[in-house]
Every structure is written in C-alpha cells, then in structure tokens.
mmCIF file with all atom_site columns, C-alpha atoms and ligand atoms in Angstrom:
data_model
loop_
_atom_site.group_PDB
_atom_site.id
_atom_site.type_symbol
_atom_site.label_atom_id
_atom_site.label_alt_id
_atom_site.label_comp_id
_atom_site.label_asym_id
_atom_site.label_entity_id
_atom_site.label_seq_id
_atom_site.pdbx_PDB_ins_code
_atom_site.Cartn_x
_atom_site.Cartn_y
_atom_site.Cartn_z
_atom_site.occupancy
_atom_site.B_iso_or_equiv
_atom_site.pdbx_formal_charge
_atom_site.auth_seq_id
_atom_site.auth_comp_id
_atom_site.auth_asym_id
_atom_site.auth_atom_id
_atom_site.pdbx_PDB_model_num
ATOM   1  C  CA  . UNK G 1 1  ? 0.000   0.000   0.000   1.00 0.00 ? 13 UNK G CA  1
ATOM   2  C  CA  . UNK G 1 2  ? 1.017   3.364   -1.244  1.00 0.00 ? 14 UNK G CA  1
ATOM   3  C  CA  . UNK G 1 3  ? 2.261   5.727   1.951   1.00 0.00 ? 15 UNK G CA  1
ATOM   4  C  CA  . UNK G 1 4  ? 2.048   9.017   -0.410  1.00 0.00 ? 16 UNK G CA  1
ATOM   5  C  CA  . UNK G 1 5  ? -1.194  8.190   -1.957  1.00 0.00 ? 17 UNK G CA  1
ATOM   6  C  CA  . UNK G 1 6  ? -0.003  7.937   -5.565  1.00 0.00 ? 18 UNK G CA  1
ATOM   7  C  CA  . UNK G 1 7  ? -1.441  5.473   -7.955  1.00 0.00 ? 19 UNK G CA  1
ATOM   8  C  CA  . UNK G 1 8  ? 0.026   3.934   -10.763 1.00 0.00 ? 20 UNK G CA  1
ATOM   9  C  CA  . UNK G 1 9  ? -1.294  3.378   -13.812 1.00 0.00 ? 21 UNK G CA  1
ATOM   10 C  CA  . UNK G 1 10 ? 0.545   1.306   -16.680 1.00 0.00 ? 22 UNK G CA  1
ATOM   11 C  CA  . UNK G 1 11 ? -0.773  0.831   -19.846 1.00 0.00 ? 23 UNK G CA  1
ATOM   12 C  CA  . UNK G 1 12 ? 0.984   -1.410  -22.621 1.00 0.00 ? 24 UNK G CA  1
ATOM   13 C  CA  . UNK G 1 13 ? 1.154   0.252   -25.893 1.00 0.00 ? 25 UNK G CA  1
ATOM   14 C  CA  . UNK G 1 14 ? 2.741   -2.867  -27.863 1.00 0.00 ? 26 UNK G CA  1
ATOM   15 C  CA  . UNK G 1 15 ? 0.948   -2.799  -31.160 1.00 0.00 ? 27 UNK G CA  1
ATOM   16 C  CA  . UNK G 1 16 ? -1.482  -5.950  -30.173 1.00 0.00 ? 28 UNK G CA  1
ATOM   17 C  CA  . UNK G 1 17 ? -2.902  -4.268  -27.184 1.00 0.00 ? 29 UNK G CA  1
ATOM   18 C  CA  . UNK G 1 18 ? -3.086  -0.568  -28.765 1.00 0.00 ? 30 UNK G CA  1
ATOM   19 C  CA  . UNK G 1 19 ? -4.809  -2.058  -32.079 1.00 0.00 ? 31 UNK G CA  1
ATOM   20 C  CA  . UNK G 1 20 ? -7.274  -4.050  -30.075 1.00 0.00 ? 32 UNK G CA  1
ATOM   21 C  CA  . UNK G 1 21 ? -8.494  -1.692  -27.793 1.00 0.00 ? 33 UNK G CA  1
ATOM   22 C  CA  . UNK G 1 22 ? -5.693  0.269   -25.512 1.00 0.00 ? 34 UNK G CA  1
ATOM   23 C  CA  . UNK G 1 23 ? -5.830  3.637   -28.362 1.00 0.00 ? 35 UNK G CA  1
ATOM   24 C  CA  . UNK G 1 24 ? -9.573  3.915   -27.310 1.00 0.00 ? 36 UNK G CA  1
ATOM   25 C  CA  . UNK G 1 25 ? -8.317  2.866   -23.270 1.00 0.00 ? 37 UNK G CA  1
ATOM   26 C  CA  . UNK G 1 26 ? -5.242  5.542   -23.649 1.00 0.00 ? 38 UNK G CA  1
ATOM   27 C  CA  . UNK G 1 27 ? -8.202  8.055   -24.100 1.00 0.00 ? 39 UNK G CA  1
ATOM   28 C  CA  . UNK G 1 28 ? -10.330 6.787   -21.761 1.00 0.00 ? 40 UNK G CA  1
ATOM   29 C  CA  . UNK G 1 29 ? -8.210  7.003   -18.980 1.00 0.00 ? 41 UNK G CA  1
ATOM   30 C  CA  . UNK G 1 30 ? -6.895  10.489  -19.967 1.00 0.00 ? 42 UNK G CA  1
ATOM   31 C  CA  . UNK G 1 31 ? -10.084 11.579  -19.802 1.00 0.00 ? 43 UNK G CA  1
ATOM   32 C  CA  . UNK G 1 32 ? -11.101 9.848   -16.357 1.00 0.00 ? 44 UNK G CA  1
ATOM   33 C  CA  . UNK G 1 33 ? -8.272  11.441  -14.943 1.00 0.00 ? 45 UNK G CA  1
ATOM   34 C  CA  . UNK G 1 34 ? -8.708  14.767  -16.006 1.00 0.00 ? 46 UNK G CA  1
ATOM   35 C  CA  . UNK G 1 35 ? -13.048 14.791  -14.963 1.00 0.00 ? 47 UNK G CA  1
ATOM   36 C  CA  . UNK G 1 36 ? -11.904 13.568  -11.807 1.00 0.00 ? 48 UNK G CA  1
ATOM   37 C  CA  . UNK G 1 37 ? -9.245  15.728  -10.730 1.00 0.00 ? 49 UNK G CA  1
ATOM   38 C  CA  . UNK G 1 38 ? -6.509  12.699  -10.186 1.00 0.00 ? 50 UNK G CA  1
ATOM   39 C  CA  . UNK G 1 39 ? -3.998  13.946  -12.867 1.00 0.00 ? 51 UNK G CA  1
ATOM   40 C  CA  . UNK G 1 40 ? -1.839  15.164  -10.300 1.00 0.00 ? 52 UNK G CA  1
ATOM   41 C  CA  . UNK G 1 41 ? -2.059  11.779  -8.111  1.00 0.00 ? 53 UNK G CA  1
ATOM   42 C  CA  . UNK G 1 42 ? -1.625  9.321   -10.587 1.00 0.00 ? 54 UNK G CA  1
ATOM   43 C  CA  . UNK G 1 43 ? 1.449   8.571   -12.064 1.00 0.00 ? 55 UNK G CA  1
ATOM   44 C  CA  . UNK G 1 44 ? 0.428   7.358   -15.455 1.00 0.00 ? 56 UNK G CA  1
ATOM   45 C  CA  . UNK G 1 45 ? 2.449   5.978   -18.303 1.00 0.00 ? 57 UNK G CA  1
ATOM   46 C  CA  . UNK G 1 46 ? 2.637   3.326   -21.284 1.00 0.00 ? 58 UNK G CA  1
ATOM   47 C  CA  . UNK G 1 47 ? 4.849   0.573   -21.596 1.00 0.00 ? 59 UNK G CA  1
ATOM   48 C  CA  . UNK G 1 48 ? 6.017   -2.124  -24.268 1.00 0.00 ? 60 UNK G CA  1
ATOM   49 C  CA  . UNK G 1 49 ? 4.622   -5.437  -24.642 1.00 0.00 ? 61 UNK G CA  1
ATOM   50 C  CA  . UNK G 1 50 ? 4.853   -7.358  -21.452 1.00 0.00 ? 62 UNK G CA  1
ATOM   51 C  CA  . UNK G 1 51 ? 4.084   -10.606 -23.909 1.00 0.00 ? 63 UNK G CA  1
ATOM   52 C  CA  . UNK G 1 52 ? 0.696   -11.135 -22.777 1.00 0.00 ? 64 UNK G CA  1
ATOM   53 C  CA  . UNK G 1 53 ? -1.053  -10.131 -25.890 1.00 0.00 ? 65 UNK G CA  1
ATOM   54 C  CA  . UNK G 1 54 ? -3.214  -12.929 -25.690 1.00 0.00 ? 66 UNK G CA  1
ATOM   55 C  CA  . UNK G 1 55 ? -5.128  -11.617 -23.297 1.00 0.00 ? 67 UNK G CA  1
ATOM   56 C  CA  . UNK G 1 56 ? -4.772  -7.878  -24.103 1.00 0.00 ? 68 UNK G CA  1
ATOM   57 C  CA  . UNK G 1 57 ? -5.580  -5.465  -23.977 1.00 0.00 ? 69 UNK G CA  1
ATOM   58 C  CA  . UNK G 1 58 ? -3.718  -5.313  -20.629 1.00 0.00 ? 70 UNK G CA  1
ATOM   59 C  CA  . UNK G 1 59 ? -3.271  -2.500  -18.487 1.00 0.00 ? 71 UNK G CA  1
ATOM   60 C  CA  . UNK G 1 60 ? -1.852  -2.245  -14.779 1.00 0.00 ? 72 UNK G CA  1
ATOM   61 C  CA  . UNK G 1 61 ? -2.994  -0.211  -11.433 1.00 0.00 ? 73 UNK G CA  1
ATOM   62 C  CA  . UNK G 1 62 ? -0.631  -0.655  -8.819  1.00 0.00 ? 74 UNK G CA  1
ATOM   63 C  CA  . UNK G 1 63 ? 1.011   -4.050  -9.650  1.00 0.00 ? 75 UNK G CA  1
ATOM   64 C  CA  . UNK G 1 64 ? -2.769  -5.754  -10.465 1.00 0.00 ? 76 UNK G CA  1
ATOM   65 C  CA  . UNK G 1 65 ? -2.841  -6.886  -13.881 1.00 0.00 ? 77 UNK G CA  1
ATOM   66 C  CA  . UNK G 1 66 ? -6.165  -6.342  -15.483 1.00 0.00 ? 78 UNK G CA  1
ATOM   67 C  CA  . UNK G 1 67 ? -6.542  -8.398  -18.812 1.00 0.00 ? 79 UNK G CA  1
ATOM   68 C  CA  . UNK G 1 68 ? -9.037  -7.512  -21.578 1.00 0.00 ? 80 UNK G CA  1
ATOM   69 C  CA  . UNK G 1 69 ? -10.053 -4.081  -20.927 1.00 0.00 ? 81 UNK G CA  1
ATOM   70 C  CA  . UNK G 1 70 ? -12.644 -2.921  -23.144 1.00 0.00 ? 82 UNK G CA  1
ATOM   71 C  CA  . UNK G 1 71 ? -14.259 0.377   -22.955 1.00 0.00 ? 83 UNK G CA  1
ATOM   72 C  CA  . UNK G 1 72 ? -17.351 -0.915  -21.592 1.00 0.00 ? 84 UNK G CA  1
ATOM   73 C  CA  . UNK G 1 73 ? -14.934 -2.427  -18.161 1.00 0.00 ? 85 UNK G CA  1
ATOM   74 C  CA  . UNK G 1 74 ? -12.096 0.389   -18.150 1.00 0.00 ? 86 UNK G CA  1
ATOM   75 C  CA  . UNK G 1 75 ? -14.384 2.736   -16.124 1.00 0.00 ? 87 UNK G CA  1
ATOM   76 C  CA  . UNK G 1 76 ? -15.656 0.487   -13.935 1.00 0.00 ? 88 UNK G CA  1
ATOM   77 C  CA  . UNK G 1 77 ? -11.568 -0.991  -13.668 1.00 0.00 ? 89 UNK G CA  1
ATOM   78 C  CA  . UNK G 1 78 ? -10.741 2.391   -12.345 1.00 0.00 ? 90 UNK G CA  1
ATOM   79 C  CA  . UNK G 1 79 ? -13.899 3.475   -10.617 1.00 0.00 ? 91 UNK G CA  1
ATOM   80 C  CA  . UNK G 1 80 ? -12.982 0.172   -8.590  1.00 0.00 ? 92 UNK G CA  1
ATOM   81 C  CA  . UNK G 1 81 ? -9.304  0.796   -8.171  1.00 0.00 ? 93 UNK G CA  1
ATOM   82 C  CA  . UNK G 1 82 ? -9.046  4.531   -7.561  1.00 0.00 ? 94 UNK G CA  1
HETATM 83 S  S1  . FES E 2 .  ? 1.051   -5.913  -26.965 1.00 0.00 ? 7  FES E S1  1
HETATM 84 FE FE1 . FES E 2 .  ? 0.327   -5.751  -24.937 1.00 0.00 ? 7  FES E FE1 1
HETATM 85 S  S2  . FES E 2 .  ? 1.044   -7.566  -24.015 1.00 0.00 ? 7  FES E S2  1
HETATM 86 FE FE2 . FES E 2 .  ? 1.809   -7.669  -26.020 1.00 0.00 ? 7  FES E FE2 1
#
C-alpha cells in the first residue's frame, strides 16, 4: 500500500494491445483522470509489450494486472481501483 497516496497506472502500448483496444483505453483514462481531478495523483504511463497479448488489452494499477479491458470495463476498472 502506497504511503504518499499515488497510484500507478501502466498501460501497454505494444501494437497488439493498442490495435485491439488500448488507443480507445489511452483516451479513456486520460479523460477519467482529467473529470476527476486525479492527474496530479496518478502517475500514469505506457509501456512495451509485457508478452501477454493474448489476453490484451492489458493495463496495470498498482502491480494488479487487469486483462481484456474494453471500454465498456475500463471505467468500472478504475472506478474500482481509484
Ligand atoms: S502488446 Fe500488450 S502484451 Fe503484447
């Protein structure tokens, strides 16, 4: 557990996960982010394939792997998590 409050947010970019649904996600959590005033508290950022792509699109929130985010799950994925 985080002492300073920061999340972190990891999203793979590798071209499986981006052309199957993390562009849209990338977005998505941009956006959640910014409506919700946690820009400042979350450290966000992309990474390359982690070699998971069958199960992609992946992102990760503080070491949990989350596997097939869609945007119909991604705001529910972070409403949960944040
Ligand atoms: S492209 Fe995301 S795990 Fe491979």
């Amino acid at each position: 557990m985080s002492t300073t409050g920061t999340h972190k947010i990891l999203i793979c970019l590798g071209s499986s996960c981006y052309s199957r649904g993390n562009a849209d996600n990338l977005t998505l959590i941009k956006d959640y982010l910014d409506e919700n005033g946690l820009d400042a508290s979350i450290d966000f950022r992309g990474h390359l394939c982690s070699e998971t792509c069958n199960k992609g699109p992946v992102i990760e929130i503080d070491e949990t792997e989350y596997e097939g985010v869609t945007q119909s799950n991604i705001h529910s994925i972070l409403a949960n998590h944040l």
